[in-house]
Amino acid sequence: MPDTYGVVILGSGTTAFAAARQVAANGIKVLMIEQSHLGGTCVNWGCVPSKTLIDKAELYFAARRGSDWGLNLQAGEPDAKILMQLKKQAVETVRKDHYHHELENNPNIDVKHGHGRFISRREIQVGAEIIPFEKALIAVGGTPRIIPLPGLDQSRYLTSYSALHLNDFPESILMIGGGVIALEMGQMFARFGTQVIILERNDRLLGEFDLRLTAQFAEILRREGIQIMTEVEIERVEARPEGVCLYSTVKGAPVGLCAERLMLAVGTSPATDGIGLDKAGITVDAAGFIETDSGMQTNTVNIWAAGDCTGPPLIAPAGAREALVAVENMLNPDARRTIDHTFSPMAVFVDPEFATVGLTTDQARLKGIDVEEAYIDLEQVPKAHVMGRLEGGVLLCCEKPSGRIIGCQILAPRAADIIHEVTLAVRFGLTVSDLTTTVHVYPSLSDGVRMAARELCQRLNLPIV
């Protein structure tokens, strides 16, 4: 290994690899320091394993749903051992093909295994070895947030990590949280036969999405047998031989619930414990996330940070983009690259899917933007009738009077794919006329975006031909 690396990166996940690849492409030696598996959270404990099981749960559920269309498919009991083995194979394949393979073929990237921590603003210690560096990127990601609850430590609780490594699906589970992870995992467990109760502190699920969409999805979950409780204040947890009991108030009334397992799905904490941020002089916010400027530089001038350890949006592709911005600014200080996550789409991989990009109507108005919105129920889209999937909708927002598209939210099958059309529109300042006059495939769910754009054109008296 070289005496000094041009760039040292803490982590080896999606964010870290994006940075290392870019540094190496500039002919500079880069070192990644990883204390666990290559690929980080997304590959090993997050996106890849969870979406593998979510996809199989959707297939399993679709077999039963087909009976409404005269498709008399018989769905037997799911085999958890086979499913978990397939999930493991998916993780190992992605790790090998997308990470190990690249390392073998890129002489400018080195990896050192072990726990890395700053001991100064220009040195990192790994075990007994001290590694000097010119510039560093912190890309250590996040970990499941654990909330302090009396009795929790004795309850064998699950997180989004450990829940993906069970040998069997539990008979019942109490899911604390009503956000992305809770809904993705809760629906997946329910479709594999687990009795699921979702416990949300606020008055509704997925507070970042429009109520017209979330209310429909809550009803979908209830029809699938999932119980949803909102305005829940949890008081304590009690381990029992047969499982766990949770004591709380729901809308002010005392409620006790028991299940085989309890899962925490209450967000993400930065994985920065023990990496010596104080030794490097790096500041963090009240939640412990590393503070950076819009160019991903920390308050220590030769250290940058990117990905989940810096806070929202907490999605892997956004972290990768942050890493590229950071590297460009490291290697070319005059570049002054910045990132604006208004242009970063995100999705919730439930069924049907949620997706969003840009500003909501309320966010736009807070910024002083005069805004108009159109909402199209999915049942107005012909493809929804072809599929027999009528729940959902498209919410499109534009600036008045120009019609410039500023945001969109979708609840529909494959919403995570559909949203990219609007992402390009938001990023490049396209108008509702641009979308309306673009020919869309028919029948397609994407046509719902065109229909919403056409409605906005009519309201604002903008061209539709």
Short mmCIF file of C-alpha atoms in Angstrom, two decimals:
data_model
loop_
_atom_site.label_atom_id
_atom_site.label_comp_id
_atom_site.label_asym_id
_atom_site.label_seq_id
_atom_site.Cartn_x
_atom_site.Cartn_y
_atom_site.Cartn_z
CA MET A 1 0.00 0.00 0.00
CA PRO A 2 1.18 3.59 -0.67
CA ASP A 3 2.56 5.63 2.21
CA THR A 4 -0.10 8.27 1.62
CA TYR A 5 -3.36 8.04 -0.30
CA GLY A 6 -4.78 10.96 -2.19
CA VAL A 7 -8.21 10.14 -0.74
CA VAL A 8 -9.24 7.83 2.09
CA ILE A 9 -12.88 6.80 2.41
CA LEU A 10 -14.55 5.45 5.51
CA GLY A 11 -17.08 2.90 4.25
CA SER A 12 -17.55 0.71 1.18
CA GLY A 13 -21.24 1.02 0.37
CA THR A 14 -23.03 2.62 -2.57
CA THR A 15 -21.87 6.11 -1.61
CA ALA A 16 -18.28 5.09 -0.91
CA PHE A 17 -17.93 3.08 -4.11
CA ALA A 18 -19.31 5.92 -6.23
CA ALA A 19 -16.65 8.19 -4.75
CA ALA A 20 -13.82 5.65 -5.03
CA ARG A 21 -14.67 4.93 -8.66
CA GLN A 22 -14.54 8.63 -9.52
CA VAL A 23 -11.28 9.26 -7.64
CA ALA A 24 -9.67 6.26 -9.33
CA ALA A 25 -10.85 7.45 -12.75
CA ASN A 26 -8.76 10.56 -12.17
CA GLY A 27 -5.64 8.45 -11.72
CA ILE A 28 -5.49 8.94 -7.95
CA LYS A 29 -4.97 6.11 -5.47
CA VAL A 30 -7.90 5.75 -3.08
CA LEU A 31 -8.37 3.59 0.00
CA MET A 32 -11.70 2.41 1.35
CA ILE A 33 -11.83 1.26 4.97
CA GLU A 34 -14.57 -1.25 5.74
CA GLN A 35 -15.29 -3.01 9.03
CA SER A 36 -17.88 -5.41 7.59
CA HIS A 37 -19.00 -6.60 4.13
CA LEU A 38 -18.30 -4.71 0.93
CA GLY A 39 -21.41 -3.02 -0.40
CA GLY A 40 -22.63 -1.45 2.82
CA THR A 41 -26.22 -1.31 4.00
CA CYS A 42 -27.97 -1.22 0.63
CA VAL A 43 -26.45 -4.44 -0.65
CA ASN A 44 -26.14 -6.44 2.55
CA TRP A 45 -28.94 -5.36 4.90
CA GLY A 46 -31.17 -2.92 3.05
CA CYS A 47 -32.27 -2.45 -0.55
CA VAL A 48 -31.19 -5.75 -2.09
CA PRO A 49 -32.35 -8.24 0.57
CA SER A 50 -35.54 -6.37 1.48
CA LYS A 51 -36.66 -5.76 -2.11
CA THR A 52 -35.91 -9.40 -2.96
CA LEU A 53 -38.36 -10.57 -0.28
CA ILE A 54 -40.86 -7.79 -1.06
CA ASP A 55 -40.88 -8.83 -4.72
CA LYS A 56 -41.50 -12.48 -3.81
CA ALA A 57 -44.27 -11.48 -1.41
CA GLU A 58 -45.92 -9.58 -4.27
CA LEU A 59 -45.71 -12.67 -6.50
CA TYR A 60 -47.21 -14.81 -3.77
CA PHE A 61 -50.03 -12.35 -3.20
CA ALA A 62 -50.68 -11.97 -6.94
CA ALA A 63 -51.32 -15.70 -7.21
CA ARG A 64 -54.17 -15.36 -4.73
CA ARG A 65 -55.42 -12.09 -6.21
CA GLY A 66 -55.77 -13.78 -9.61
CA SER A 67 -58.83 -15.70 -8.41
CA ASP A 68 -60.91 -12.54 -8.94
CA TRP A 69 -60.06 -12.81 -12.65
CA GLY A 70 -60.84 -16.49 -12.98
CA LEU A 71 -57.23 -17.55 -12.52
CA ASN A 72 -57.64 -20.35 -10.02
CA LEU A 73 -54.06 -20.55 -8.83
CA GLN A 74 -53.41 -22.33 -5.56
CA ALA A 75 -50.88 -20.65 -3.30
CA GLY A 76 -49.52 -23.03 -0.68
CA GLU A 77 -47.61 -22.06 2.43
CA PRO A 78 -44.47 -20.01 1.71
CA ASP A 79 -41.17 -21.79 2.34
CA ALA A 80 -39.18 -19.33 4.44
CA LYS A 81 -35.95 -21.35 4.17
CA ILE A 82 -35.98 -21.26 0.36
CA LEU A 83 -36.92 -17.58 0.31
CA MET A 84 -34.12 -16.69 2.70
CA GLN A 85 -31.63 -18.70 0.66
CA LEU A 86 -32.70 -16.91 -2.54
CA LYS A 87 -32.36 -13.59 -0.74
CA LYS A 88 -28.84 -14.56 0.39
CA GLN A 89 -27.92 -15.55 -3.17
CA ALA A 90 -29.14 -12.20 -4.50
CA VAL A 91 -27.02 -10.34 -1.95
CA GLU A 92 -23.91 -12.40 -2.65
CA THR A 93 -24.33 -12.09 -6.42
CA VAL A 94 -24.67 -8.31 -6.32
CA ARG A 95 -21.77 -8.00 -3.89
CA LYS A 96 -19.55 -10.15 -6.12
CA ASP A 97 -20.55 -8.78 -9.53
CA HIS A 98 -20.78 -5.11 -8.64
CA TYR A 99 -18.17 -4.71 -5.90
CA HIS A 100 -15.56 -7.46 -5.72
CA HIS A 101 -15.32 -7.63 -9.51
CA GLU A 102 -14.65 -3.90 -9.77
CA LEU A 103 -11.96 -4.03 -7.11
CA GLU A 104 -10.20 -6.83 -8.95
CA ASN A 105 -10.11 -4.75 -12.12
CA ASN A 106 -9.25 -1.33 -10.72
CA PRO A 107 -5.64 -1.00 -9.53
CA ASN A 108 -6.28 2.49 -8.14
CA ILE A 109 -8.73 1.26 -5.48
CA ASP A 110 -7.56 -0.50 -2.31
CA VAL A 111 -9.64 -1.82 0.57
CA LYS A 112 -8.53 -2.29 4.14
CA HIS A 113 -10.76 -4.25 6.49
CA GLY A 114 -11.14 -3.08 10.05
CA HIS A 115 -12.66 -0.31 12.13
CA GLY A 116 -11.39 3.08 11.06
CA ARG A 117 -11.38 6.15 13.29
CA PHE A 118 -9.89 9.58 12.98
CA ILE A 119 -7.07 10.37 15.40
CA SER A 120 -6.42 13.79 13.85
CA ARG A 121 -7.52 15.88 10.88
CA ARG A 122 -5.05 14.02 8.65
CA GLU A 123 -4.76 10.54 10.14
CA ILE A 124 -7.03 7.52 10.48
CA GLN A 125 -6.24 4.53 12.68
CA VAL A 126 -7.24 1.00 11.71
CA GLY A 127 -6.24 -1.46 14.37
CA ALA A 128 -2.58 -0.76 15.15
CA GLU A 129 -1.96 0.93 11.80
CA ILE A 130 -2.05 4.70 11.34
CA ILE A 131 -2.95 5.84 7.83
CA PRO A 132 -2.12 9.42 6.80
CA PHE A 133 -4.29 11.11 4.16
CA GLU A 134 -4.57 14.34 2.24
CA LYS A 135 -8.34 14.31 1.88
CA ALA A 136 -11.05 12.05 3.29
CA LEU A 137 -14.68 11.21 2.64
CA ILE A 138 -16.92 9.88 5.40
CA ALA A 139 -19.46 7.50 3.88
CA VAL A 140 -20.28 5.20 6.79
CA GLY A 141 -24.03 5.21 6.20
CA GLY A 142 -26.64 4.70 8.88
CA THR A 143 -28.08 2.10 11.20
CA PRO A 144 -31.64 1.38 12.36
CA ARG A 145 -32.67 3.91 14.99
CA ILE A 146 -33.32 2.45 18.43
CA ILE A 147 -35.64 4.35 20.73
CA PRO A 148 -35.34 4.05 24.52
CA LEU A 149 -38.30 2.04 25.81
CA PRO A 150 -38.52 0.40 29.25
CA GLY A 151 -38.16 -3.36 28.81
CA LEU A 152 -37.03 -3.18 25.18
CA ASP A 153 -33.62 -4.79 25.74
CA GLN A 154 -35.24 -7.94 27.16
CA SER A 155 -37.75 -8.31 24.30
CA ARG A 156 -35.59 -9.75 21.45
CA TYR A 157 -36.83 -6.94 19.24
CA LEU A 158 -36.22 -6.86 15.50
CA THR A 159 -34.88 -4.08 13.29
CA SER A 160 -34.89 -3.74 9.51
CA TYR A 161 -31.55 -5.60 9.58
CA SER A 162 -32.38 -8.57 11.79
CA ALA A 163 -35.89 -9.01 10.38
CA LEU A 164 -34.34 -10.01 7.05
CA HIS A 165 -32.44 -12.91 8.61
CA LEU A 166 -35.24 -14.85 10.32
CA ASN A 167 -35.47 -18.59 9.74
CA ASP A 168 -39.27 -18.48 9.72
CA PHE A 169 -41.94 -15.83 9.39
CA PRO A 170 -43.45 -15.04 12.81
CA GLU A 171 -47.09 -15.75 13.54
CA SER A 172 -47.60 -12.14 14.59
CA ILE A 173 -45.60 -8.92 14.82
CA LEU A 174 -46.03 -5.49 16.36
CA MET A 175 -44.48 -2.89 14.04
CA ILE A 176 -43.49 0.36 15.77
CA GLY A 177 -43.51 3.10 13.15
CA GLY A 178 -45.63 4.12 10.19
CA GLY A 179 -43.00 5.26 7.70
CA VAL A 180 -41.26 3.70 4.72
CA ILE A 181 -39.60 0.73 6.44
CA ALA A 182 -42.63 -0.12 8.57
CA LEU A 183 -44.96 -0.21 5.56
CA GLU A 184 -42.59 -2.10 3.26
CA MET A 185 -41.75 -4.72 5.86
CA GLY A 186 -45.23 -4.84 7.35
CA GLN A 187 -46.93 -5.57 4.04
CA MET A 188 -44.27 -8.12 3.15
CA PHE A 189 -44.73 -10.00 6.44
CA ALA A 190 -48.52 -9.86 6.14
CA ARG A 191 -48.46 -11.32 2.63
CA PHE A 192 -46.38 -14.22 3.89
CA GLY A 193 -49.02 -14.94 6.54
CA THR A 194 -47.93 -12.92 9.59
CA GLN A 195 -50.55 -11.02 11.58
CA VAL A 196 -49.28 -7.43 11.53
CA ILE A 197 -50.21 -4.45 13.69
CA ILE A 198 -48.69 -1.09 12.71
CA LEU A 199 -48.31 1.43 15.53
CA GLU A 200 -47.77 5.04 14.41
CA ARG A 201 -47.20 7.97 16.75
CA ASN A 202 -48.69 10.55 14.38
CA ASP A 203 -52.26 10.74 13.14
CA ARG A 204 -51.57 9.04 9.78
CA LEU A 205 -49.07 6.99 7.81
CA LEU A 206 -46.32 8.41 5.58
CA GLY A 207 -46.69 12.02 6.57
CA GLU A 208 -44.56 13.24 3.65
CA PHE A 209 -47.17 12.05 1.14
CA ASP A 210 -50.53 13.59 0.29
CA LEU A 211 -53.45 12.35 2.37
CA ARG A 212 -55.46 11.49 -0.76
CA LEU A 213 -52.82 8.86 -1.51
CA THR A 214 -52.01 7.63 1.99
CA ALA A 215 -55.68 7.23 2.95
CA GLN A 216 -56.18 4.91 -0.02
CA PHE A 217 -53.12 2.89 0.87
CA ALA A 218 -54.16 2.56 4.49
CA GLU A 219 -57.42 1.05 3.27
CA ILE A 220 -55.48 -1.35 1.02
CA LEU A 221 -53.48 -2.53 4.02
CA ARG A 222 -56.62 -3.03 6.09
CA ARG A 223 -58.16 -5.14 3.35
CA GLU A 224 -55.01 -7.27 3.40
CA GLY A 225 -55.57 -7.88 7.11
CA ILE A 226 -53.11 -5.38 8.57
CA GLN A 227 -54.31 -3.50 11.63
CA ILE A 228 -53.28 0.16 11.80
CA MET A 229 -53.25 2.20 14.98
CA THR A 230 -52.38 5.90 14.97
CA GLU A 231 -51.72 8.46 17.71
CA VAL A 232 -49.92 5.77 19.69
CA GLU A 233 -47.73 6.63 22.67
CA ILE A 234 -45.71 3.60 23.78
CA GLU A 235 -45.03 3.32 27.50
CA ARG A 236 -43.18 0.04 27.98
CA VAL A 237 -42.40 -3.38 26.57
CA GLU A 238 -42.60 -6.66 28.45
CA ALA A 239 -40.98 -9.91 27.33
CA ARG A 240 -43.11 -13.03 27.72
CA PRO A 241 -42.20 -16.71 27.17
CA GLU A 242 -44.52 -16.78 24.16
CA GLY A 243 -43.43 -13.42 22.75
CA VAL A 244 -43.74 -9.78 23.77
CA CYS A 245 -46.39 -7.43 25.09
CA LEU A 246 -46.49 -3.70 24.49
CA TYR A 247 -48.33 -1.23 26.70
CA SER A 248 -49.35 2.14 25.28
CA THR A 249 -52.07 4.71 24.92
CA VAL A 250 -53.95 4.97 21.63
CA LYS A 251 -55.74 8.29 21.15
CA GLY A 252 -55.41 8.71 24.91
CA ALA A 253 -56.88 5.34 25.90
CA PRO A 254 -54.72 2.60 27.49
CA VAL A 255 -54.11 -0.36 25.18
CA GLY A 256 -52.07 -3.53 25.66
CA LEU A 257 -51.00 -5.65 22.70
CA CYS A 258 -49.15 -8.96 22.50
CA ALA A 259 -47.42 -10.70 19.59
CA GLU A 260 -44.69 -13.22 18.84
CA ARG A 261 -42.23 -10.50 17.77
CA LEU A 262 -41.73 -6.74 18.03
CA MET A 263 -40.00 -4.70 15.33
CA LEU A 264 -38.64 -1.16 15.47
CA ALA A 265 -39.06 0.79 12.24
CA VAL A 266 -38.58 4.34 13.47
CA GLY A 267 -35.95 5.74 11.16
CA THR A 268 -32.20 5.84 10.72
CA SER A 269 -29.32 6.98 12.92
CA PRO A 270 -25.88 7.88 11.54
CA ALA A 271 -23.30 5.11 11.90
CA THR A 272 -20.71 7.50 13.28
CA ASP A 273 -20.16 6.14 16.79
CA GLY A 274 -16.51 5.51 17.48
CA ILE A 275 -15.08 6.98 14.26
CA GLY A 276 -13.39 9.91 16.00
CA LEU A 277 -15.35 12.83 14.62
CA ASP A 278 -14.26 14.91 17.60
CA LYS A 279 -10.59 14.21 16.86
CA ALA A 280 -11.13 15.50 13.33
CA GLY A 281 -13.01 18.55 14.60
CA ILE A 282 -16.17 17.65 12.67
CA THR A 283 -19.51 19.03 13.83
CA VAL A 284 -22.82 17.18 13.85
CA ASP A 285 -26.44 18.29 14.18
CA ALA A 286 -28.82 17.57 17.07
CA ALA A 287 -29.60 14.11 15.69
CA GLY A 288 -25.92 13.24 15.26
CA PHE A 289 -25.79 13.58 11.47
CA ILE A 290 -22.62 15.12 10.05
CA GLU A 291 -23.10 18.72 8.98
CA THR A 292 -21.92 19.66 5.49
CA ASP A 293 -22.35 22.55 3.10
CA SER A 294 -24.14 22.12 -0.25
CA GLY A 295 -20.87 20.83 -1.71
CA MET A 296 -20.69 18.05 0.93
CA GLN A 297 -17.68 19.59 2.71
CA THR A 298 -17.59 19.40 6.51
CA ASN A 299 -16.30 22.21 8.70
CA THR A 300 -12.88 20.49 8.54
CA VAL A 301 -11.64 21.70 5.18
CA ASN A 302 -9.98 18.49 3.96
CA ILE A 303 -12.83 16.16 4.95
CA TRP A 304 -16.12 15.67 3.13
CA ALA A 305 -19.12 13.49 4.00
CA ALA A 306 -21.92 11.97 1.94
CA GLY A 307 -24.80 9.52 2.15
CA ASP A 308 -26.94 8.51 5.11
CA CYS A 309 -24.43 9.75 7.71
CA THR A 310 -25.32 13.31 6.63
CA GLY A 311 -29.08 12.91 7.04
CA PRO A 312 -32.04 12.97 4.63
CA PRO A 313 -32.98 11.97 2.01
CA LEU A 314 -31.44 8.67 3.23
CA ILE A 315 -31.62 6.88 -0.11
CA ALA A 316 -28.70 5.12 -1.80
CA PRO A 317 -28.81 6.83 -5.24
CA ALA A 318 -28.88 10.25 -3.58
CA GLY A 319 -25.85 9.26 -1.51
CA ALA A 320 -24.02 8.20 -4.66
CA ARG A 321 -24.78 11.55 -6.24
CA GLU A 322 -23.56 13.36 -3.12
CA ALA A 323 -20.34 11.36 -3.35
CA LEU A 324 -19.71 12.50 -6.92
CA VAL A 325 -20.30 16.11 -5.92
CA ALA A 326 -17.89 15.70 -3.00
CA VAL A 327 -15.16 14.14 -5.15
CA GLU A 328 -15.45 16.83 -7.80
CA ASN A 329 -15.01 19.49 -5.15
CA MET A 330 -12.10 17.61 -3.54
CA LEU A 331 -10.17 17.26 -6.76
CA ASN A 332 -11.16 20.56 -8.33
CA PRO A 333 -11.87 23.23 -5.70
CA ASP A 334 -12.88 25.72 -8.39
CA ALA A 335 -15.71 23.41 -9.51
CA ARG A 336 -17.97 24.45 -6.63
CA ARG A 337 -20.41 21.63 -7.35
CA THR A 338 -23.55 21.53 -5.22
CA ILE A 339 -26.48 19.19 -4.79
CA ASP A 340 -30.18 19.99 -4.62
CA HIS A 341 -32.33 17.06 -3.51
CA THR A 342 -35.42 18.72 -4.92
CA PHE A 343 -34.40 16.80 -8.02
CA SER A 344 -33.89 13.48 -6.20
CA PRO A 345 -36.85 11.10 -6.59
CA MET A 346 -37.70 8.54 -3.95
CA ALA A 347 -40.05 5.59 -3.79
CA VAL A 348 -41.70 3.36 -1.22
CA PHE A 349 -41.67 -0.25 -2.38
CA VAL A 350 -45.07 -1.29 -1.17
CA ASP A 351 -47.81 -2.55 -3.49
CA PRO A 352 -48.95 -0.35 -5.14
CA GLU A 353 -45.82 1.80 -4.97
CA PHE A 354 -45.46 5.38 -3.79
CA ALA A 355 -43.08 7.75 -5.58
CA THR A 356 -42.34 11.45 -5.29
CA VAL A 357 -40.07 14.15 -6.65
CA GLY A 358 -39.81 17.90 -6.25
CA LEU A 359 -41.93 20.11 -4.04
CA THR A 360 -45.39 19.52 -2.64
CA THR A 361 -47.99 22.26 -2.93
CA ASP A 362 -47.47 23.27 0.70
CA GLN A 363 -43.67 23.33 0.34
CA ALA A 364 -43.92 25.46 -2.78
CA ARG A 365 -46.20 27.97 -1.12
CA LEU A 366 -43.83 28.26 1.84
CA LYS A 367 -41.17 29.25 -0.70
CA GLY A 368 -43.48 31.93 -2.08
CA ILE A 369 -44.29 30.06 -5.30
CA ASP A 370 -47.78 30.53 -6.73
CA VAL A 371 -48.78 26.95 -7.46
CA GLU A 372 -51.57 24.97 -9.10
CA GLU A 373 -52.11 21.24 -8.62
CA ALA A 374 -54.12 18.57 -10.40
CA TYR A 375 -55.11 15.22 -8.96
CA ILE A 376 -56.07 12.27 -11.14
CA ASP A 377 -57.58 9.17 -9.55
CA LEU A 378 -55.99 6.05 -10.98
CA GLU A 379 -59.40 4.74 -11.98
CA GLN A 380 -59.47 7.51 -14.61
CA VAL A 381 -56.45 5.89 -16.33
CA PRO A 382 -57.46 3.16 -18.80
CA LYS A 383 -54.42 0.95 -18.04
CA ALA A 384 -55.59 0.69 -14.43
CA HIS A 385 -58.76 -1.04 -15.66
CA VAL A 386 -56.69 -3.35 -17.88
CA MET A 387 -54.73 -4.38 -14.79
CA GLY A 388 -57.69 -4.40 -12.43
CA ARG A 389 -55.71 -2.10 -10.11
CA LEU A 390 -57.83 0.99 -9.51
CA GLU A 391 -56.47 2.25 -6.19
CA GLY A 392 -54.06 5.15 -6.39
CA GLY A 393 -53.60 8.47 -8.06
CA VAL A 394 -51.28 11.05 -9.61
CA LEU A 395 -50.76 14.48 -8.04
CA LEU A 396 -48.93 16.98 -10.26
CA CYS A 397 -47.91 20.50 -9.19
CA CYS A 398 -46.84 23.40 -11.38
CA GLU A 399 -45.95 27.05 -11.06
CA LYS A 400 -48.50 29.67 -12.11
CA PRO A 401 -48.82 31.11 -14.69
CA SER A 402 -45.84 29.52 -16.50
CA GLY A 403 -46.90 25.89 -15.98
CA ARG A 404 -43.34 24.92 -14.97
CA ILE A 405 -43.53 21.52 -13.27
CA ILE A 406 -42.28 21.62 -9.69
CA GLY A 407 -43.41 18.34 -8.12
CA CYS A 408 -45.31 15.09 -8.34
CA GLN A 409 -46.57 12.30 -6.10
CA ILE A 410 -47.84 8.97 -7.36
CA LEU A 411 -49.51 5.92 -5.84
CA ALA A 412 -49.70 3.22 -8.50
CA PRO A 413 -48.16 -0.06 -9.59
CA ARG A 414 -44.61 0.67 -10.80
CA ALA A 415 -44.73 4.25 -9.55
CA ALA A 416 -40.98 4.00 -8.91
CA ASP A 417 -40.49 3.63 -12.68
CA ILE A 418 -43.09 6.21 -13.72
CA ILE A 419 -41.63 9.00 -11.55
CA HIS A 420 -38.51 9.43 -13.70
CA GLU A 421 -40.47 11.20 -16.42
CA VAL A 422 -41.45 13.88 -13.92
CA THR A 423 -37.96 13.91 -12.39
CA LEU A 424 -36.55 15.02 -15.74
CA ALA A 425 -39.33 17.58 -16.08
CA VAL A 426 -38.60 19.08 -12.65
CA ARG A 427 -34.84 19.10 -13.17
CA PHE A 428 -34.89 20.71 -16.61
CA GLY A 429 -37.75 23.14 -16.06
CA LEU A 430 -40.27 21.54 -18.41
CA THR A 431 -43.87 22.73 -18.41
CA VAL A 432 -47.19 20.95 -18.28
CA SER A 433 -47.53 21.79 -21.99
CA ASP A 434 -44.31 19.88 -22.65
CA LEU A 435 -45.72 16.78 -20.96
CA THR A 436 -49.17 17.16 -22.52
CA THR A 437 -47.82 17.44 -26.06
CA THR A 438 -45.48 14.45 -25.61
CA VAL A 439 -47.01 11.29 -27.03
CA HIS A 440 -47.37 8.61 -24.36
CA VAL A 441 -47.75 4.89 -24.88
CA TYR A 442 -51.37 3.72 -24.66
CA PRO A 443 -52.47 2.04 -22.53
CA SER A 444 -49.92 2.84 -19.84
CA LEU A 445 -49.98 4.02 -16.25
CA SER A 446 -47.60 6.82 -17.28
CA ASP A 447 -50.51 8.27 -19.22
CA GLY A 448 -51.89 9.36 -15.85
CA VAL A 449 -49.07 11.92 -15.67
CA ARG A 450 -50.05 13.26 -19.10
CA MET A 451 -53.70 13.45 -18.04
CA ALA A 452 -52.79 15.48 -14.94
CA ALA A 453 -50.61 17.78 -17.05
CA ARG A 454 -53.44 18.27 -19.55
CA GLU A 455 -55.82 19.25 -16.76
CA LEU A 456 -53.33 21.87 -15.56
CA CYS A 457 -52.94 23.19 -19.12
CA GLN A 458 -56.69 23.66 -19.37
CA ARG A 459 -56.87 25.49 -16.05
CA LEU A 460 -53.97 27.79 -16.90
CA ASN A 461 -54.98 28.26 -20.55
CA LEU A 462 -51.70 26.80 -21.81
CA PRO A 463 -51.17 25.03 -25.17
CA ILE A 464 -52.19 21.38 -25.43
CA VAL A 465 -51.29 20.89 -29.11
#
